[in-house]
Coordinates of C-alpha atoms and ligand atoms in Angstrom, one line a residue:
M235 CA 2.0 47.5 48.2
S236 CA 0.9 44.9 45.7
L237 CA 2.1 41.3 45.6
C238 CA 3.9 39.8 42.7
S239 CA 4.8 36.1 42.2
V240 CA 7.2 35.1 39.5
S241 CA 6.7 31.6 38.3
I242 CA 8.5 29.6 35.5
D243 CA 7.0 26.7 33.7
L244 CA 9.8 24.3 32.8
D245 CA 8.3 22.9 29.6
A246 CA 11.0 20.8 27.9
I247 CA 12.0 21.7 24.3
E248 CA 10.1 18.6 23.2
C249 CA 6.8 20.4 24.2
Y250 CA 7.5 23.0 21.6
Y251 CA 8.2 20.4 18.9
R252 CA 4.8 19.0 19.7
I253 CA 3.0 22.4 19.5
H254 CA 4.6 23.2 16.2
A255 CA 4.2 19.6 14.8
L256 CA 7.9 19.2 14.2
G257 CA 8.2 15.5 15.0
P258 CA 10.4 14.1 17.8
A259 CA 12.8 16.6 19.4
P260 CA 16.6 15.8 19.2
R261 CA 17.6 13.7 22.2
A262 CA 20.5 16.1 22.9
L263 CA 17.9 18.8 23.8
R264 CA 16.1 16.6 26.3
H265 CA 17.4 18.4 29.4
V266 CA 18.4 21.8 28.0
I267 CA 15.7 23.8 29.8
I268 CA 16.6 22.7 33.3
E269 CA 20.4 22.1 32.9
R270 CA 21.2 25.3 30.8
C271 CA 18.3 27.8 31.1
V272 CA 17.4 27.4 34.8
P273 CA 21.0 28.4 35.9
R274 CA 20.7 31.7 33.8
A275 CA 17.3 32.4 35.4
V276 CA 18.7 31.7 38.9
A277 CA 21.5 34.2 38.5
L278 CA 19.0 36.9 37.4
F279 CA 16.6 36.2 40.3
A280 CA 19.5 36.1 42.8
K281 CA 20.5 39.6 41.6
H282 CA 17.0 40.8 42.4
G283 CA 16.8 38.9 45.7
I284 CA 13.6 37.0 44.8
N285 CA 12.4 33.5 45.5
V286 CA 10.3 32.1 42.7
T287 CA 8.0 29.2 41.9
W288 CA 9.1 26.6 39.4
F289 CA 6.5 24.5 37.7
V290 CA 8.3 21.2 37.1
V291 CA 7.2 18.4 34.8
G292 CA 7.7 15.2 36.9
Q293 CA 9.3 13.0 34.3
D294 CA 12.1 15.5 33.7
V295 CA 13.4 15.0 37.3
D296 CA 12.3 11.4 37.9
V297 CA 15.6 9.8 38.6
A298 CA 14.0 6.5 39.7
N299 CA 12.9 5.9 36.1
D300 CA 15.4 8.0 34.1
A301 CA 19.1 8.0 34.8
S302 CA 19.6 11.0 32.5
A303 CA 17.5 13.1 34.8
V304 CA 20.0 13.2 37.6
A305 CA 21.6 16.6 36.8
S306 CA 18.1 18.2 36.4
A307 CA 16.9 16.7 39.7
T308 CA 20.0 18.1 41.4
V309 CA 19.3 21.6 40.0
M310 CA 15.7 21.6 41.2
E311 CA 16.7 20.1 44.6
Q312 CA 19.1 23.0 45.1
R313 CA 16.4 25.5 44.2
A314 CA 14.1 24.1 46.9
A315 CA 17.0 24.2 49.4
A316 CA 17.5 27.8 48.5
G317 CA 14.0 28.8 49.4
D318 CA 12.3 28.6 46.0
E319 CA 9.0 26.7 45.6
L320 CA 8.7 23.6 43.5
A321 CA 5.2 23.1 42.1
N322 CA 3.4 20.5 40.0
H323 CA 3.2 20.9 36.2
S324 CA 2.0 17.2 35.7
H325 CA 4.1 14.2 35.1
R326 CA 4.3 14.1 31.3
H327 CA 2.9 17.5 30.2
R328 CA 0.1 16.1 28.1
Y329 CA -1.7 19.1 26.5
E330 CA -4.9 17.1 26.5
L331 CA -4.7 16.4 30.3
A332 CA -8.0 18.0 31.3
R333 CA -9.8 15.9 28.7
L334 CA -8.4 12.5 29.7
D335 CA -10.1 9.9 31.8
A336 CA -10.2 10.3 35.6
K337 CA -7.6 7.6 36.3
T338 CA -5.0 9.1 33.9
I339 CA -5.6 12.6 35.2
R340 CA -5.0 11.3 38.7
D341 CA -1.9 9.4 37.7
E342 CA -0.4 12.4 35.9
I343 CA -0.9 14.7 39.0
V344 CA -0.1 12.2 41.8
T345 CA 3.0 10.8 40.1
A346 CA 4.5 14.2 39.7
D347 CA 3.5 15.2 43.2
R348 CA 5.5 12.3 44.7
V349 CA 8.6 12.9 42.6
L350 CA 8.6 16.6 43.4
A351 CA 7.8 16.3 47.1
R352 CA 10.9 14.0 47.4
L353 CA 13.1 16.6 45.8
A354 CA 11.6 19.5 47.7
G355 CA 11.7 17.7 51.1
Q356 CA 8.2 19.0 51.8
P357 CA 4.6 18.7 50.5
I358 CA 3.8 20.4 47.2
A359 CA 1.2 23.1 47.4
G360 CA 0.3 24.2 43.9
F361 CA -0.5 23.0 40.4
R362 CA -0.5 24.4 36.9
S363 CA -2.0 22.5 34.1
P364 CA -0.3 22.0 30.7
G365 CA -2.0 24.2 28.1
Y366 CA -3.9 26.2 30.8
D367 CA -6.9 23.8 30.8
V368 CA -8.6 22.5 33.9
S369 CA -11.7 20.3 34.7
A370 CA -13.8 19.2 37.6
V371 CA -11.9 15.8 37.8
L372 CA -8.6 17.6 37.8
F373 CA -9.8 19.8 40.7
D374 CA -10.9 16.7 42.6
V375 CA -7.4 15.4 42.6
L376 CA -5.9 18.7 43.8
A377 CA -8.4 18.7 46.7
E378 CA -7.5 15.1 47.5
L379 CA -3.8 16.0 47.6
G380 CA -4.6 19.0 49.9
Y381 CA -3.2 21.6 47.5
Q382 CA -3.4 25.2 48.5
Y383 CA -3.8 26.7 45.0
D384 CA -4.3 26.0 41.3
S385 CA -2.7 28.5 38.9
S386 CA -3.8 27.2 35.5
L387 CA -6.4 29.6 34.1
F388 CA -5.2 32.2 31.6
P389 CA -8.2 34.4 30.7
A390 CA -6.6 36.0 27.6
P391 CA -8.8 35.9 24.5
G392 CA -5.9 37.1 22.3
Y393 CA -3.8 34.2 23.3
Y394 CA -6.7 31.9 22.6
A395 CA -7.2 33.4 19.2
A396 CA -3.4 33.1 18.3
K397 CA -3.4 29.5 19.4
A398 CA -6.5 28.7 17.4
A399 CA -4.8 30.3 14.3
V400 CA -1.6 28.2 14.7
M401 CA -3.6 25.0 15.1
A402 CA -5.8 25.8 12.1
A403 CA -2.8 26.6 10.0
L404 CA -1.1 23.3 10.9
A405 CA -4.3 21.3 10.4
A406 CA -4.6 22.8 6.9
L407 CA -1.1 21.5 6.2
R408 CA -2.2 18.1 7.5
R409 CA 0.4 18.4 10.3
P410 CA -1.8 18.6 13.4
S411 CA -0.4 20.5 16.4
G412 CA 0.2 18.6 19.6
A413 CA -1.5 21.5 21.4
V414 CA -5.1 21.2 22.5
M415 CA -7.7 24.0 22.3
T416 CA -8.4 25.3 25.8
N417 CA -11.9 25.2 27.1
P418 CA -13.3 28.7 26.1
R419 CA -15.2 29.0 29.4
G420 CA -11.8 29.5 31.0
L421 CA -11.7 32.9 29.2
L422 CA -14.7 34.1 31.3
A423 CA -12.8 33.4 34.5
P424 CA -12.2 36.3 37.0
I425 CA -8.8 37.9 36.3
D426 CA -8.0 38.3 40.0
P427 CA -7.5 35.4 42.5
Y428 CA -10.7 33.8 43.6
R429 CA -12.1 30.7 45.3
P430 CA -13.3 28.5 42.4
A431 CA -16.2 26.1 42.2
M432 CA -15.2 22.5 42.2
T433 CA -17.5 21.6 39.2
A434 CA -16.9 24.8 37.2
P435 CA -13.4 26.0 37.9
W436 CA -13.9 29.2 35.9
R437 CA -16.6 30.4 38.3
R438 CA -16.5 31.4 42.0
G439 CA -17.4 28.7 44.5
D440 CA -16.2 26.9 47.6
A441 CA -13.2 24.8 46.6
P442 CA -10.8 24.1 49.5
F443 CA -8.0 25.9 47.5
V444 CA -7.7 29.2 45.6
E445 CA -7.3 29.8 41.9
L446 CA -4.5 32.2 41.0
P447 CA -5.1 33.1 37.4
I448 CA -2.1 33.9 35.2
S449 CA -2.2 37.7 34.8
V450 CA -3.8 39.6 32.0
T451 CA -4.5 43.4 32.0
P452 CA -8.0 44.5 33.1
W453 CA -10.6 45.1 30.3
A454 CA -8.4 44.5 27.2
R455 CA -7.0 41.3 28.9
L456 CA -3.6 41.6 27.3
P457 CA -1.4 38.7 28.4
A458 CA 1.1 39.9 31.1
I459 CA 3.4 36.9 30.6
G460 CA 7.1 36.8 30.0
T461 CA 7.1 35.2 26.5
S462 CA 4.7 38.0 25.2
L463 CA 6.5 40.8 27.1
L464 CA 9.9 39.8 25.9
V465 CA 9.0 40.4 22.2
A466 CA 6.7 43.4 22.9
P467 CA 7.9 47.0 22.1
A468 CA 9.4 48.6 25.2
P469 CA 6.6 51.1 25.8
L470 CA 4.0 48.4 25.7
R471 CA 6.1 46.3 28.0
R472 CA 6.3 49.2 30.6
Y473 CA 2.6 50.0 30.2
I474 CA 1.6 46.4 31.0
L475 CA 3.8 46.3 34.0
Q476 CA 2.6 49.7 35.3
T477 CA -1.0 48.4 34.9
M478 CA -0.2 45.2 36.8
A479 CA 1.4 47.2 39.6
Q480 CA -2.0 48.8 40.4
R481 CA -3.6 45.4 41.0
E482 CA -3.6 43.6 44.3
F483 CA -1.7 40.7 42.8
F484 CA 0.5 40.2 39.7
N485 CA 0.9 36.5 38.7
F486 CA 3.9 36.9 36.4
E487 CA 4.4 33.7 34.3
L488 CA 7.6 32.9 32.5
H489 CA 8.8 29.8 30.7
G490 CA 12.1 28.1 30.8
I491 CA 12.5 28.8 27.1
D492 CA 12.5 32.5 27.9
F493 CA 16.0 31.9 29.3
C494 CA 17.3 30.0 26.3
D495 CA 20.0 31.2 23.9
A496 CA 19.3 29.4 20.6
S497 CA 22.9 29.6 19.5
D498 CA 24.7 28.6 22.8
D499 CA 22.1 25.9 23.5
E500 CA 22.2 24.6 19.9
I501 CA 18.5 24.9 19.3
A502 CA 17.7 23.7 15.7
P503 CA 16.7 26.4 13.2
E504 CA 13.4 24.6 12.5
L505 CA 12.2 25.5 16.0
V506 CA 13.8 29.0 16.0
A507 CA 11.8 29.8 12.9
R508 CA 8.6 29.1 14.7
Q509 CA 9.3 30.7 18.1
P510 CA 10.0 34.5 17.7
D511 CA 11.4 34.7 21.3
L512 CA 14.2 32.3 20.3
R513 CA 15.5 34.8 17.7
L514 CA 16.6 37.1 20.6
P515 CA 20.0 36.2 22.1
W516 CA 20.0 35.6 25.8
S517 CA 22.0 38.8 26.4
Q518 CA 19.1 40.9 25.0
K519 CA 16.5 38.9 26.9
A520 CA 18.5 39.2 30.1
D521 CA 18.5 43.0 29.7
R522 CA 14.8 43.2 29.1
L523 CA 14.0 40.8 32.0
D524 CA 16.4 42.7 34.3
A525 CA 14.5 46.0 33.5
M526 CA 11.1 44.3 34.1
L527 CA 12.2 42.9 37.4
T528 CA 13.6 46.3 38.5
Q529 CA 10.3 47.9 37.6
I530 CA 8.3 45.3 39.5
A531 CA 10.6 45.6 42.6
S532 CA 9.7 49.3 42.8
T533 CA 6.0 48.6 43.2
S534 CA 5.5 45.1 44.5
R535 CA 6.5 42.7 47.3
R536 CA 7.8 39.6 45.6
V537 CA 6.7 36.2 47.1
T538 CA 6.2 32.7 45.9
L539 CA 2.8 31.6 44.7
Q540 CA 2.3 29.4 47.8
S541 CA 2.9 32.4 50.0
A542 CA 0.6 34.6 47.8
A543 CA -2.1 32.0 48.1
L544 CA -1.9 32.2 51.9
T545 CA -1.6 36.0 52.1
L546 CA -4.5 36.7 49.8
Q547 CA -6.9 34.3 51.6
Q548 CA -6.1 36.1 54.9
R549 CA -7.2 39.4 53.3
W550 CA -10.6 37.9 52.1
Ligands
ZN742 ZN1 3.7 23.9 30.4

C-alpha cells in the first residue's frame, strides 16, 4: 500500500495580498486562516481519522511578541496534542527567503523553530520554504537544526509558467507581485522522495535529511495539490488521485485558504476576484475534499510527513 501525507501550509491572507499586489491586507483578516479555516479542516480530517502536518508561519503563533496570536497559538497547540505534526514554514513567510543573506535565512528558520517547538512540546522535524524555493544556505540551517526532512520542492513546470504569467502581468501594470520567481533548477528535481545534495538541493546527494517533493504526476508533472484539484473538473481530479495512488508516496499539499469561505470569513471582493478557489463556497469545497480523502483512504496509508520521512528511508 502506498503512503500519503496530507500537509497544510498556513499562509495568512496577507500572503495572498502580497502575491496579487493588493497592498496591505485588512487587519481584521490577520488570523482568519488559523482561527476560522483550521477548525473546518480539523473536522474534516477527524472524519477520515487522519493526522496531518501543519506548516506554520512562526509569527502567526508567536505569543511572546504578538498578543493577538494567542487564539491561533492555542489552536495549533491543540493540534500537536492531538497527534498532528507542526512543521516550520519560516517566521515571516518572505517569498524571497532563499535569496536573502545567510544571517537572515538562519533567523527566519531558527526563530520559527523555537516558537513552534514550544507549542508542539517536542523538536520540529521538517521545513517547507515559502514559494517552494531552497538554497544551499537554507539547507545548511536545516542540517544544523537536525531536521529529518525538507518538503519545499515542487517540480511542476505548469505552476512555474502560471506564476511567471501572473508576475509579468502585474509588472506590466507597474504593480510588482510580492511573489518571487522560483529557481528553475528546482523543476528538474526528482518527483519522488530522495536524499538531496547539500549544495544543489534539486540533485541527489548525501544530505543528513530527505527531500519530500510536493507531488506532481509522472511525465506530465501536473500539480497534485489541493488548490489545483479543488477547481479542476471532477474526472481530472479523480485521474490525478488514481495516478498518485500508484506511486510509493503521495505528498498531498493543501493550503489554509482551501478551507476558507469567502462569504462567512468576510474576504474582500478584491481578493476573491483573483483567487478562483475563493469563489467556491466552503460547503462545495468540503464535498470535493471529502471525496478526495475517501478515494485516498482506499489506496493509501495516511501518515504525517515526519513519519513518511522515517518509513521511506528505512525502505532505501
Ligand atoms: Zn506558504
